[in-house]
CSV table of C-alpha atoms in Angstrom, one decimal:
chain,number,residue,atom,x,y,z
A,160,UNK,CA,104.4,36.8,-152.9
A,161,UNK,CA,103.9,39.3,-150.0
A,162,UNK,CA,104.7,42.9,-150.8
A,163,UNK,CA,107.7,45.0,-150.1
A,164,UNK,CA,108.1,45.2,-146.2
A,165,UNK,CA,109.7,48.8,-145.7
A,166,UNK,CA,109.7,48.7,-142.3
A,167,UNK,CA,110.6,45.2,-141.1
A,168,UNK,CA,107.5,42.5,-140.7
A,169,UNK,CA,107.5,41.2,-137.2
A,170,UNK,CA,106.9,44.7,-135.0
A,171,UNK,CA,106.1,44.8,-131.8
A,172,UNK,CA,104.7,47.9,-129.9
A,173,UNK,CA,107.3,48.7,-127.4
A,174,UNK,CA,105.6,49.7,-123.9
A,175,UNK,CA,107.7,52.9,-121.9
A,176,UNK,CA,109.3,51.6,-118.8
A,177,UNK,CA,109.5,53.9,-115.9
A,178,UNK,CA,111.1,53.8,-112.6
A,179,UNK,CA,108.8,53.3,-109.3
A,180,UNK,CA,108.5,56.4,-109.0
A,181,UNK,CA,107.1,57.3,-112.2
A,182,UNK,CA,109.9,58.5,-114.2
A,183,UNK,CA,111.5,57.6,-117.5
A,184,UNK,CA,113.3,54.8,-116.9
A,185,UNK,CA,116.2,55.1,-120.4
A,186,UNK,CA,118.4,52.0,-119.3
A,187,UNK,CA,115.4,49.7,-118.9
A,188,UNK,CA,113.7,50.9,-121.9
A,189,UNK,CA,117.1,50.3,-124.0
A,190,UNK,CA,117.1,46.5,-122.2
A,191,UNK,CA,113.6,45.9,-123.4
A,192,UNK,CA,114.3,47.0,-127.1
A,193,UNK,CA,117.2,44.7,-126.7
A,194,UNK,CA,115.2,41.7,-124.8
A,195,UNK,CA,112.5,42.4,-127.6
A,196,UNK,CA,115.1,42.3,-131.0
A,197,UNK,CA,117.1,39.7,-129.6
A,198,UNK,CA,114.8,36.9,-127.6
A,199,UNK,CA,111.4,38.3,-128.7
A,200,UNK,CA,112.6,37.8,-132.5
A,201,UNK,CA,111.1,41.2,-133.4
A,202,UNK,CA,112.9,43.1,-136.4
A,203,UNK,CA,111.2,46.3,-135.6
A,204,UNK,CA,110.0,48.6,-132.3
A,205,UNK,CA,107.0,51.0,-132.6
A,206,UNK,CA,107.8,53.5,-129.7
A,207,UNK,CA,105.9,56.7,-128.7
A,208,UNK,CA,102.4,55.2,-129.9
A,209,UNK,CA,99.6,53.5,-127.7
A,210,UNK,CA,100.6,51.0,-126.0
A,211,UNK,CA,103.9,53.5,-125.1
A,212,UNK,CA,101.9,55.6,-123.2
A,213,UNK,CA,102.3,58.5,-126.0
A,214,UNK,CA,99.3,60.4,-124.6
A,215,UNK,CA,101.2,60.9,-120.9
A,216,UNK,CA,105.0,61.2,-122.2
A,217,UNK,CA,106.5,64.3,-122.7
A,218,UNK,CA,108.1,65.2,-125.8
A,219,UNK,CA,111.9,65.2,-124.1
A,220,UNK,CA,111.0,61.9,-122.6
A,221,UNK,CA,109.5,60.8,-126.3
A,222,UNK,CA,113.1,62.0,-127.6
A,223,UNK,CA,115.2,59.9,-124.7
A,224,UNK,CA,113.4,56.9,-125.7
A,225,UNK,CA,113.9,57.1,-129.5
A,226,UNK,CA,117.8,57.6,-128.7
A,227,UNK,CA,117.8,54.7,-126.0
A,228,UNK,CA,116.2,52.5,-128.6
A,229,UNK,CA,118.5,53.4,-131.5
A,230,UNK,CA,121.6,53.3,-129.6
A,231,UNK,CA,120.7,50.0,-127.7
A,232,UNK,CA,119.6,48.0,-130.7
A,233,UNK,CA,121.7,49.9,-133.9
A,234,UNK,CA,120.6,48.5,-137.5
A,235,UNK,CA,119.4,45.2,-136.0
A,236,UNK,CA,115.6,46.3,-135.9
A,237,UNK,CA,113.7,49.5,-137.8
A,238,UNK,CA,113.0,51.9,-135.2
A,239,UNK,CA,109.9,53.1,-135.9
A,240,UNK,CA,109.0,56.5,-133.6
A,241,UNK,CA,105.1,57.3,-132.9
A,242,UNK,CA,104.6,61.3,-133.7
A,243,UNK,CA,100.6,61.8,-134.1
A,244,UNK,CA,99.2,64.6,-132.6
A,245,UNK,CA,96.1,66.5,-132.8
A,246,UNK,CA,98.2,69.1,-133.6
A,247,UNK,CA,99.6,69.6,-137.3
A,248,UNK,CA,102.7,71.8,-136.3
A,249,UNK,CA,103.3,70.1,-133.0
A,250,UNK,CA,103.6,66.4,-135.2
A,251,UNK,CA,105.6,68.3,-137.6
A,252,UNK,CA,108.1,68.9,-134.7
A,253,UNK,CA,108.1,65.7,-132.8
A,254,UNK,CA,108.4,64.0,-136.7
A,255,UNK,CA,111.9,66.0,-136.8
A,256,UNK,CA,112.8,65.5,-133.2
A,257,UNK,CA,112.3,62.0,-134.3
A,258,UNK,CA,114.6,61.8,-137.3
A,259,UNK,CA,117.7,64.3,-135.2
A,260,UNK,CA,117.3,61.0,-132.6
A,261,UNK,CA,117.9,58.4,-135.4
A,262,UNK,CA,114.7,57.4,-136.0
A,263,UNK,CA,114.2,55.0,-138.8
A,264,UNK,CA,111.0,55.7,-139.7
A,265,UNK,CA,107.6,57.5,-138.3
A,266,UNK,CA,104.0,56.5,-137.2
A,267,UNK,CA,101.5,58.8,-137.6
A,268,UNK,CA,98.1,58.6,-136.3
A,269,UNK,CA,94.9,60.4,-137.7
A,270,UNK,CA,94.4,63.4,-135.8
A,271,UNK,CA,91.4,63.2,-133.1
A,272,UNK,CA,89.2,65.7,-131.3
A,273,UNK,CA,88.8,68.3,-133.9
A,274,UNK,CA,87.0,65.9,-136.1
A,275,UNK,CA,88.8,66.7,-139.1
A,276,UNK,CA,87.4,65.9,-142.5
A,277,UNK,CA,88.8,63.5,-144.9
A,278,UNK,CA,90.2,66.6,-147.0
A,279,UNK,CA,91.7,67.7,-143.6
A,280,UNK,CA,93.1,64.5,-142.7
A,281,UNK,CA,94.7,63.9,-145.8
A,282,UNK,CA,96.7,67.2,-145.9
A,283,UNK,CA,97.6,66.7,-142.0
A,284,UNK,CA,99.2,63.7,-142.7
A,285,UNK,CA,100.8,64.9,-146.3
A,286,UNK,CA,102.3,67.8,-144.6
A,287,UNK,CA,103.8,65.3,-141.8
A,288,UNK,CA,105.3,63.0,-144.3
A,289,UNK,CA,106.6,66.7,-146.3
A,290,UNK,CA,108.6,67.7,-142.9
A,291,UNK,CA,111.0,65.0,-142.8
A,292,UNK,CA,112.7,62.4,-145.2
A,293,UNK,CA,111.8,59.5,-142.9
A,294,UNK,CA,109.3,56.8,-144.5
A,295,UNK,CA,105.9,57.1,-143.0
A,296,UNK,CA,103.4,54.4,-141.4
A,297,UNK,CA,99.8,55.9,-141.0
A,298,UNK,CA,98.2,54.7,-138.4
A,299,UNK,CA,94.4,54.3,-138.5
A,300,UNK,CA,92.8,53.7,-135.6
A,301,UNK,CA,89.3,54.9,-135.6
A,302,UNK,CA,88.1,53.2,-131.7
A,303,UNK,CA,90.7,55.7,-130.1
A,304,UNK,CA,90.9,58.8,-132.4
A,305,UNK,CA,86.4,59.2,-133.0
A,306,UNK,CA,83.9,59.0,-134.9
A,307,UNK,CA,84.6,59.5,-138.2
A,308,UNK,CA,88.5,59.7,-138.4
A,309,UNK,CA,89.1,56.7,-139.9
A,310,UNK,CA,90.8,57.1,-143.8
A,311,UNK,CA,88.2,56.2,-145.7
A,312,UNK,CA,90.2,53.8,-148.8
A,313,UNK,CA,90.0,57.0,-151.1
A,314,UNK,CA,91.7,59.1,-148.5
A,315,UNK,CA,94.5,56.0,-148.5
A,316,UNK,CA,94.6,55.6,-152.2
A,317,UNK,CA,95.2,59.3,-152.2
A,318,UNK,CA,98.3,59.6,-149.4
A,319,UNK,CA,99.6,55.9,-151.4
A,320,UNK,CA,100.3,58.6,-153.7
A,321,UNK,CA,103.1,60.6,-151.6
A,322,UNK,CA,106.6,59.2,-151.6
A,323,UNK,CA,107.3,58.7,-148.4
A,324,UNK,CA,103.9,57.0,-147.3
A,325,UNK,CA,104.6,53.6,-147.4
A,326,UNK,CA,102.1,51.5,-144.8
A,327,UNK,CA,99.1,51.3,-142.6
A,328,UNK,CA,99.3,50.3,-139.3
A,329,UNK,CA,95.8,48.9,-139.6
A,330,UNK,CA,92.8,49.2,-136.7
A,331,UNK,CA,90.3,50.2,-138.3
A,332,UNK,CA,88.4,46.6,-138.4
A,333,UNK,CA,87.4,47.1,-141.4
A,334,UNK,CA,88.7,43.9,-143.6
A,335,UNK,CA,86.7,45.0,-147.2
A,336,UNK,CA,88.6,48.4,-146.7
A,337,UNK,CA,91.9,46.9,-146.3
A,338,UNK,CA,91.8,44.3,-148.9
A,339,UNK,CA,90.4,47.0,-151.3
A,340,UNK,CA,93.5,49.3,-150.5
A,341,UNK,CA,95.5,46.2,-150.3
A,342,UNK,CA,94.8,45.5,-154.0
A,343,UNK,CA,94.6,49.0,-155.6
A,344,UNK,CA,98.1,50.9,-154.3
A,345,UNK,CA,101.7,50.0,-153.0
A,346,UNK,CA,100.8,50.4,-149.4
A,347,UNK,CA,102.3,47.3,-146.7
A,348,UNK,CA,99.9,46.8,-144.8
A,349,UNK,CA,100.4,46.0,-141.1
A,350,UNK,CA,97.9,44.5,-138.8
A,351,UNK,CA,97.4,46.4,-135.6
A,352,UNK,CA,95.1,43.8,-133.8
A,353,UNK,CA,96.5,40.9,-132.7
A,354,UNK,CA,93.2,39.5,-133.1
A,355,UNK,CA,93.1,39.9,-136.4
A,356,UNK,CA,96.5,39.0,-137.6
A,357,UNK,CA,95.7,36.0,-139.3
A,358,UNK,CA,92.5,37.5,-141.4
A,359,UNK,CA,95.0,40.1,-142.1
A,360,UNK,CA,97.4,38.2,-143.4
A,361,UNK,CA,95.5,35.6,-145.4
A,362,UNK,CA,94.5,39.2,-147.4
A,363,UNK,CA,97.9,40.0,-148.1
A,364,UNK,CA,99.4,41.9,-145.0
A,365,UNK,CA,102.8,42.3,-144.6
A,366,UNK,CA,103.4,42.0,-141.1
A,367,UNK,CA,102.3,43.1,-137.4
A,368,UNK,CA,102.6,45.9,-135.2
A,369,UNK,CA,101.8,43.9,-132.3
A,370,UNK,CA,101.5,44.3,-128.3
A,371,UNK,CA,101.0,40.7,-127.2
A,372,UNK,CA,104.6,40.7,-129.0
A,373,UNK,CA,105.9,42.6,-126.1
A,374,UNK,CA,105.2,39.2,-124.0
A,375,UNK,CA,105.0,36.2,-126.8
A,376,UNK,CA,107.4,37.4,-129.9
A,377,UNK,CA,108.3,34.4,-131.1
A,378,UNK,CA,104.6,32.7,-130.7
A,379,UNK,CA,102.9,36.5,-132.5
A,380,UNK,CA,106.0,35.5,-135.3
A,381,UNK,CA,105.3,31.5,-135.4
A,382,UNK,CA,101.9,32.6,-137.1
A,383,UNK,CA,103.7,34.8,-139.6
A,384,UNK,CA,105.9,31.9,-140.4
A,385,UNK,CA,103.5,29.5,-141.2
A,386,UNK,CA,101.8,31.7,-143.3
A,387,UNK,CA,104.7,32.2,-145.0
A,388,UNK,CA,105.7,28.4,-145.6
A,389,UNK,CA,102.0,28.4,-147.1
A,390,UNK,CA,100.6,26.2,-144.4
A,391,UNK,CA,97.6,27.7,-143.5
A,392,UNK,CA,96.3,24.9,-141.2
A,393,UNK,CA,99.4,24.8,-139.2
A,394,UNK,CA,99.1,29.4,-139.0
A,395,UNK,CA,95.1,29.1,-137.9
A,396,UNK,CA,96.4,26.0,-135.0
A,397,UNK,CA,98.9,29.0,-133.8
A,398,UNK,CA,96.5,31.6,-134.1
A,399,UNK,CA,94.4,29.6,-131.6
A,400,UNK,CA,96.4,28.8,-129.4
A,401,UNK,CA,97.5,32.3,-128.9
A,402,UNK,CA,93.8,33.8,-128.7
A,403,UNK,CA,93.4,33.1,-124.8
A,404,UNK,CA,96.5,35.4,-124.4
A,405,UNK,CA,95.4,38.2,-126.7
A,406,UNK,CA,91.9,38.1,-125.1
A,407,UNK,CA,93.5,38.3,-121.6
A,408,UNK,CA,96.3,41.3,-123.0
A,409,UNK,CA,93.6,43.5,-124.9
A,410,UNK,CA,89.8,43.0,-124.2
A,411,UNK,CA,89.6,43.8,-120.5
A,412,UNK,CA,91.7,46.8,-119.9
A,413,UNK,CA,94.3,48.7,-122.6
A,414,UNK,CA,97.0,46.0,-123.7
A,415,UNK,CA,100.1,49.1,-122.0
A,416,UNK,CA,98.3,47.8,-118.6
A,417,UNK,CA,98.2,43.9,-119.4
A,418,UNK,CA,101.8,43.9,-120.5
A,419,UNK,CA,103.4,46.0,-117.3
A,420,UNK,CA,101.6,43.5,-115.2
A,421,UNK,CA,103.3,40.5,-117.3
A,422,UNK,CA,106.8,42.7,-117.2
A,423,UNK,CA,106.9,42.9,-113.3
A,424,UNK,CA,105.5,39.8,-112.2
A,425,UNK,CA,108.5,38.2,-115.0
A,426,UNK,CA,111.1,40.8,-113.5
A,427,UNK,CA,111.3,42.7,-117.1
A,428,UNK,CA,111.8,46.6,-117.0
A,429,UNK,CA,108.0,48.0,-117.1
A,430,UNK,CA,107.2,49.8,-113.7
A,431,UNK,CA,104.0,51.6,-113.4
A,432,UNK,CA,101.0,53.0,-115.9
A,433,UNK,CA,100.4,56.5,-115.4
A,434,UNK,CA,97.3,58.0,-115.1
A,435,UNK,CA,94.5,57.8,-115.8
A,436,UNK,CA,95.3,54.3,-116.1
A,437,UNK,CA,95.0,52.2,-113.1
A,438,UNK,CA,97.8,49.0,-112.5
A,439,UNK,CA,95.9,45.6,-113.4
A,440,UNK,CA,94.6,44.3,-109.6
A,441,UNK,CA,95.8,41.0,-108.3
A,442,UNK,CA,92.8,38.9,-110.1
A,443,UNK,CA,93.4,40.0,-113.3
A,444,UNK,CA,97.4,39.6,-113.5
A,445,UNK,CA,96.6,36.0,-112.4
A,446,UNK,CA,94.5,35.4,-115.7
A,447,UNK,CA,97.4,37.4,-117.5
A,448,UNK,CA,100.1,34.9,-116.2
A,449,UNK,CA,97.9,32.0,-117.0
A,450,UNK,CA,97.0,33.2,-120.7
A,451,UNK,CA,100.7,33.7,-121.0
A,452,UNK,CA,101.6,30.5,-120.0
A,453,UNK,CA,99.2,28.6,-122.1
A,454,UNK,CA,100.8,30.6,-125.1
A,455,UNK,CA,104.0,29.7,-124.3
A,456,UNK,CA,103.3,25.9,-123.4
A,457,UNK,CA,103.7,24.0,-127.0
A,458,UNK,CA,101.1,23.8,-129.5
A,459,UNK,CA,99.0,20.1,-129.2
């Protein structure tokens, strides 16, 4: 039996749509959430984080989106808003502009550049998860934040302790971690890699925050499934069939640029990445159309 799922199972990481110009585009970002919940069977959006561009929003733009979102979708998917900051008092306030938007629950990443220690780290995210009374999801993704951010499994069995910390958005590729925090506290975890949702899963995982979802829900979902029906030959046949299409969406350039190039050569609300990322060139969104179409092209 999988654990509790506080925040849905089947999430995907929401990309920000903006207009041609540039700007926040709030009436295709509340069709996306829609498109997403309703044909991409997801039952929850991770906005604000990576793959939203978080790094090049502003915080009023951050806000619109988490009120698009809530108000195009309602209680049909956990709305899940990325706050993480280097900044303790600046994630403290985007963690309560979050909840005054309807937010149903937060993401918090370690924070990165100061190379905080563990002891640091811990009472950075402790205080975040103090400022509100929205659940929490830590994120821990080590390849983006630096050297030595990651939570080490004491730092998690510690913050497991806190009421409102619930799960780990997990991308910290470390398997023997995970399983070790998997088996010794309360915390869902959620696998952050597409890549290794299936490794993640057969370890106890309780869902996905995924970014291939944005293009493939219902394929990311059919893995889940099958797991779930306890047929792990038919989850490892999906999980293979969806690799060329998570290979093409997140090893060559950052998935937010994969999935924009999907979005506007399907017509979906995406517009442009802004810097310093660069639009995917005309090679590469042919390999991204392909992948996508052998993912959607039934399983042999």
């Amino acid at each position: 039996m999988r654990p509790e799922a506080p925040f849905g199972r089947r999430a995907a990481a929401m990309i920000t749509p903006f207009t041609a110009g540039g700007a926040l585009d709030t009436e295709g970002t509340a069709r996306l959430a829609v498109h997403l919940v309703d044909r991409g069977g997801c039952d929850a959006l991770v906005l604000n984080a990576t793959t939203g561009e978080s790094q090049t929003t502003t915080d009023a733009e951050k806000d619109a989106v988490v009120r698009a979102v809530v108000e195009a979708v309602g209680d049909r998917a956990t709305v899940i808003a990325g706050v993480g900051t280097s900044d303790t008092r600046h994630t403290v306030a985007l963690a309560r502009a979050a909840q005054s938007a309807g937010a149903h629950a937060l993401l918090v990443v370690t924070p990165y550049y100061s190379r905080p220690t563990q002891e640091a780290i811990v009472h950075h995210l402790a205080t975040v998860a103090d400022a509100t009374e929205l659940p929490v999801m830590l994120y821990d993704i080590p390849a983006r934040t630096g050297a030595g951010t990651e939570l080490t499994a004491d730092s998690l069995r510690r913050l497991a302790e806190h009421p409102r910390i619930r799960a780990v958005k997990d991308c910290a590729y470390d398997l023997h971690k995970s399983a070790l925090v998997m088996s010794g506290t309360d915390l869902a975890y959620y696998s952050g890699c597409d890549e290794l949702n299936l490794p993640l899963f057969a370890l106890g995982a309780t869902g996905y925050v995924s970014t291939v979802a944005n293009v493939a829900g219902r394929q990311v979902r059919a893995v889940l499934d099958a797991v779930d029906a306890g047929d792990l030959a038919a989850a490892t046949r999906l999980h293979h069939h969806l690799l060329p299409l998570i290979d093409a969406v997140m090893m060559e350039v950052p998935g937010t640029v994969a999935v924009k190039a999907l979005f506007e050569a399907a017509g979906l609300p995406g517009g442009p990445v802004r810097g310093p990322l660069l639009p995917a060139g005309a090679e590469l969104t042919g390999r991204l159309v392909d992948g996508l179409k052998g993912a959607l092209a039934p399983v042999s």
